[in-house]
Structures are given as structure tokens and as C-alpha cells.
Amino acid sequence: MRETSQSRVVRRYTTEAVRVTAILRLPLIGLMALLGPVISVTHWQPDVFAGLLIGYALLAAGWLIFVLVRDVGPWAGWVSTAADVSAVVALCIASGGATSVLLPVFFLLPISVAFQYRPRLTAIVGVCTAVGYQVVWIVYSKRDDLVGFPDEVYLYFGFLLWLAAATTALSYVLVRRSATVISLMDVRRQLIAESMGAEERERRQLAEHLHDGPLQNVLAARLDVEEALERHPDAQLDAAETALRETAAQLRSTVTTLHPQVLAQLGLTAALRELADHFARRGEIEMSVSLDDVGHPDCQELLYRVARELLTNVTKHARATTVELALTRAGGLTTLTVADDGTGFDPAVVPERVAQGHIGLASHIVRVESLGGTFDVTSSPGSGTRVVVTVPDAG
């Protein structure tokens, strides 16, 4: 089943929030390590405090590497946040005297969770943080008879509860806004899908009309002229036959462009192979073709038009000598790759080209993304261009 737009957006934002939190966690641990060297603090259990801090730092570094090399699900927010709350509470209990200095850490925990688009998680973490702060002071006051339970503790407890409410509200607002964006994305996807369907129907109808009407008439006229030439050779009839032959070839080319029959009959792989042969014959370009047999994927018409647009751009603008065309399908994804060794370009100019009326490439990007796919362009002036288009199977 294809991943929905909402799940993709939530997963992307969740992964981003977890990664940002993982990056910011290490400097925070470094600041906590300065307790003692910078601020004179007598820890209750200095060895335990040091061991916990070192273990926390190692886990934080490992977690950072983990979330940077792979995508993570919603579980990552719960796991990392639970580890943070547990580590901070344990460090404060082991420190004792440093509790007041570590107070800002308690305030930072719910804030870091608020951006994970999970109000429930934010509320739970905020309340647990406030309770954890209270627990630390209870342990501290019971351990040392000279330390009581000052009124400031209750005040800070109230601040932490307020912060929990504020960050929960912030997270709720972010979720509402993301839901609005998701809704707009779904509407946009539906409009583009309907537009693509209408365009394809019009192309098919026009191709059938040209094939069954004008093309057949031209072919019939050409046969009549050829028969007349056989009976009465004439230079003007010969010129007319040549013109009719060229017109028939142009009409066939137009029909194929509008609705390639090989695409409908034999599938995307055969259609791309024929397309590559066509472009190889048009110019002095060496085509390197690697096409897996992908059958008839739902996105075949889109990928075929993307490939044709990219190859056309290569022949018109790239001044390339070699072009790579590849097609693969794995894990519910169909991937098209077009790479050349031409002049390249700056991808940042695409919006400017759209403003000038050149919407070919940009329209294909929008269509691919509307299907939940990706359209990655890697290029720079003088370094060629590589385009990788990935489209998921329809669910």
C-alpha cells in the first residue's frame, strides 16, 4: 500500500525534529560537564555523576549517528525523550548540590519535544519533567537534614507545569497547521491527477483521430500517386509522392508522441528502449541503456514523458556526447535515471525558467511529487546533469 501524504509529512517532520534534538543534545551534555571545572559544585556522588554523564554522552553520540544514517518512526521521539528525562533526573539526584544549577535543563526538555508534532507526548514529558524536578528536591531534602523544601521549589514546579501547558499548546498549533498543509497537498494532488488524466485522454483521442483520419487519407493518396507513377512516370508526381511520404512519416511521429502505442502494448521498458534508439539516431550521442523489465507500472505514462522531456533537453541544450538511461523497480518504487556529460546548469534557475514560460521540466516535477515521488536534479555548470526520478506504486 502506498504511503499516504499525511504519514509521509508526519514521518518527515518527526525525523527532522529527532535529528535536531539529537544534534543539540551533545552541546547540552558538554555544558553539564562544566559543573565543577567552571562552577564549584560538590556532588553528592561524584563517581556516579561522572559515570552517568559519560554514559549519557556515549548514548547521545550513538543515537545521533543512528538517526542521521536512517529514517526513524514516531517511536524515536518517545525513546529519546524518555532517555533524556531519566538521565537528567538521575544526574540531578547524583549531584545534589548542582540541582539548582541544572534547573534550566528541566525547562529545556519539554521545549525540545514540542516540535515533534505530538501534543500528547509533549504533555506527558512536560508533566513528568515537573514531577521529576519535585522528586529530585525530595531526595535532596531527605538526604541532607540541613536542606529543607523551600517555597521556590513549588514556584518552579508551577513554572514547569505552565511550560508543559504552553509547549503542548504550541505542539497542538503545529499539528493543526501541518494538517492544513496536508489537506492542501491532497487537494493539489487530486487536481494534478485529474489534470493529468484529462490531458492523457485528450492526447489519446487526438492520436486516434490523426491515425484513423488524416494519416489514412495521406497513405491512400500516396498509394494513388504511386500507381499513377507506375503507369505514367512524371517528375511532378514523383515530387508529390515524396511530399506525401514525408507527411505520413511526420503524422506517424506526431501520433507516437501523443500516445506511443508501444507503451500501451509492450510496457514502459520497451517504450523507453525505442525512445533511446530514436534519440541515438537523431544526433551524435552515445546512449548507455540499462532497463529492467518493469512491466506496466501505473506511472508508466508519466515516466515515459519525463524521459522524453529530459532526453529532448539533452539533445537541445546539453551538448553531451554520452547519455545514460536506466530504469529499475524494487520495493514498490520505480526509478528512472537520466545522466549526461554535457554542459550542466544551475538547478536554481528552474523557477526563473518557469517565470519565462518554460514549464516543461517544472510541470513534470510537480506531477511526480503529486504522486508521492521524488525528482532529484544534480547538476552544475560544466559538470553534466544527473536526474533521478522515483515514483511509488499506486496503493
Short mmCIF file of C-alpha atoms in Angstrom, two decimals, residues 239-382:
data_model
loop_
_atom_site.label_atom_id
_atom_site.label_comp_id
_atom_site.label_asym_id
_atom_site.label_seq_id
_atom_site.Cartn_x
_atom_site.Cartn_y
_atom_site.Cartn_z
CA ALA A 239 7.64 15.15 -56.02
CA ALA A 240 4.06 14.71 -54.78
CA GLU A 241 4.82 11.12 -53.73
CA THR A 242 7.88 12.31 -51.80
CA ALA A 243 5.86 15.01 -50.05
CA LEU A 244 3.14 12.53 -49.13
CA ARG A 245 5.72 10.06 -47.78
CA GLU A 246 7.31 12.74 -45.61
CA THR A 247 3.89 13.92 -44.42
CA ALA A 248 2.93 10.36 -43.47
CA ALA A 249 6.18 9.98 -41.53
CA GLN A 250 5.55 13.26 -39.71
CA LEU A 251 1.99 12.21 -38.85
CA ARG A 252 3.22 8.86 -37.51
CA SER A 253 5.78 10.68 -35.40
CA THR A 254 3.10 13.02 -34.07
CA VAL A 255 0.79 10.11 -33.26
CA THR A 256 3.61 8.32 -31.45
CA THR A 257 4.43 11.48 -29.50
CA LEU A 258 0.82 11.97 -28.45
CA HIS A 259 0.21 8.35 -27.47
CA PRO A 260 3.00 5.82 -28.07
CA GLN A 261 1.41 2.50 -28.95
CA VAL A 262 4.42 0.54 -27.79
CA LEU A 263 3.89 1.94 -24.29
CA ALA A 264 0.34 0.62 -24.12
CA GLN A 265 1.11 -2.69 -25.83
CA LEU A 266 4.57 -3.73 -24.58
CA GLY A 267 5.10 -1.60 -21.48
CA LEU A 268 7.47 1.04 -20.19
CA THR A 269 10.74 -0.85 -20.78
CA ALA A 270 10.12 -1.42 -24.49
CA ALA A 271 8.88 2.14 -24.94
CA LEU A 272 11.99 3.61 -23.31
CA ARG A 273 14.24 1.37 -25.40
CA GLU A 274 12.55 2.60 -28.58
CA LEU A 275 12.81 6.18 -27.32
CA ALA A 276 16.54 5.76 -26.65
CA ASP A 277 17.08 4.34 -30.14
CA HIS A 278 15.18 7.27 -31.61
CA PHE A 279 17.34 9.87 -29.86
CA ALA A 280 20.52 7.95 -30.62
CA ARG A 281 19.70 8.11 -34.34
CA ARG A 282 18.95 11.83 -34.21
CA GLY A 283 22.38 13.01 -33.14
CA GLU A 284 25.93 12.07 -32.34
CA ILE A 285 25.12 10.83 -28.85
CA GLU A 286 26.26 7.55 -27.38
CA MET A 287 23.39 6.04 -25.41
CA SER A 288 24.12 3.77 -22.45
CA VAL A 289 20.88 1.92 -21.74
CA SER A 290 20.15 -0.25 -18.68
CA LEU A 291 16.46 -1.03 -18.48
CA ASP A 292 14.93 -3.60 -16.16
CA ASP A 293 11.69 -5.23 -17.22
CA VAL A 294 9.17 -3.35 -15.07
CA GLY A 295 6.01 -4.36 -16.95
CA HIS A 296 3.18 -1.82 -16.94
CA PRO A 297 3.50 0.27 -13.75
CA ASP A 298 0.73 2.77 -13.05
CA CYS A 299 3.18 5.63 -13.51
CA GLN A 300 4.48 4.46 -16.91
CA GLU A 301 2.95 7.29 -18.96
CA LEU A 302 4.40 9.91 -16.60
CA LEU A 303 7.87 8.33 -16.54
CA TYR A 304 7.86 7.97 -20.32
CA ARG A 305 7.08 11.66 -20.77
CA VAL A 306 9.67 12.62 -18.18
CA ALA A 307 12.29 10.56 -20.02
CA ARG A 308 11.35 12.13 -23.34
CA GLU A 309 11.48 15.64 -21.87
CA LEU A 310 14.89 15.01 -20.30
CA LEU A 311 16.35 13.45 -23.46
CA THR A 312 14.98 16.33 -25.52
CA ASN A 313 16.67 18.81 -23.19
CA VAL A 314 19.93 16.89 -23.51
CA THR A 315 19.89 16.99 -27.31
CA LYS A 316 18.87 20.67 -27.42
CA HIS A 317 20.93 22.23 -24.67
CA ALA A 318 23.48 19.91 -23.02
CA ARG A 319 25.90 19.36 -25.94
CA ALA A 320 26.59 15.95 -24.42
CA THR A 321 28.46 13.06 -26.04
CA THR A 322 27.19 10.26 -23.78
CA VAL A 323 23.85 9.78 -22.08
CA GLU A 324 22.89 7.16 -19.51
CA LEU A 325 19.30 5.93 -19.36
CA ALA A 326 18.39 3.49 -16.57
CA LEU A 327 15.16 2.04 -15.25
CA THR A 328 14.74 -0.10 -12.13
CA ARG A 329 11.90 -1.28 -9.94
CA ALA A 330 12.30 -2.51 -6.38
CA GLY A 331 10.45 -2.28 -3.10
CA GLY A 332 7.34 -0.77 -4.66
CA LEU A 333 9.37 2.03 -6.28
CA THR A 334 10.05 2.61 -9.97
CA THR A 335 13.20 4.66 -10.57
CA LEU A 336 14.20 6.41 -13.78
CA THR A 337 17.71 7.82 -14.17
CA VAL A 338 18.93 10.10 -16.97
CA ALA A 339 22.52 11.34 -16.79
CA ASP A 340 24.73 13.12 -19.32
CA ASP A 341 28.24 14.55 -19.57
CA GLY A 342 27.11 17.84 -21.05
CA THR A 343 27.46 21.46 -20.04
CA GLY A 344 25.20 21.17 -16.99
CA PHE A 345 23.26 24.02 -15.43
CA ASP A 346 22.37 25.59 -12.10
CA PRO A 347 19.15 23.95 -10.77
CA ALA A 348 18.34 27.24 -9.04
CA VAL A 349 17.41 28.75 -12.44
CA VAL A 350 14.40 26.43 -12.82
CA PRO A 351 11.99 28.92 -11.13
CA GLU A 352 13.28 31.66 -13.45
CA ARG A 353 12.68 29.45 -16.47
CA VAL A 354 9.13 28.82 -15.26
CA ALA A 355 8.56 32.57 -14.97
CA GLN A 356 9.72 32.90 -18.59
CA GLY A 357 7.15 30.35 -19.72
CA HIS A 358 9.38 27.25 -19.91
CA ILE A 359 7.31 24.91 -17.75
CA GLY A 360 8.23 21.52 -19.24
CA LEU A 361 10.61 20.31 -16.56
CA ALA A 362 8.83 22.11 -13.73
CA SER A 363 5.46 20.61 -14.67
CA HIS A 364 6.95 17.11 -14.58
CA ILE A 365 8.47 17.80 -11.16
CA VAL A 366 5.06 18.83 -9.81
CA ARG A 367 3.41 15.75 -11.31
CA VAL A 368 5.99 13.38 -9.88
CA GLU A 369 5.76 14.93 -6.42
CA SER A 370 1.95 14.85 -6.55
CA LEU A 371 2.19 11.05 -6.79
CA GLY A 372 4.40 10.91 -3.72
CA GLY A 373 7.59 10.58 -5.77
CA THR A 374 10.88 12.44 -5.82
CA PHE A 375 12.57 14.37 -8.62
CA ASP A 376 16.25 14.86 -7.76
CA VAL A 377 18.37 17.02 -10.08
CA THR A 378 22.13 17.08 -9.57
CA SER A 379 23.95 19.47 -11.87
CA SER A 380 26.37 22.36 -12.06
CA PRO A 381 27.81 24.32 -14.99
CA GLY A 382 30.45 22.23 -16.75
#
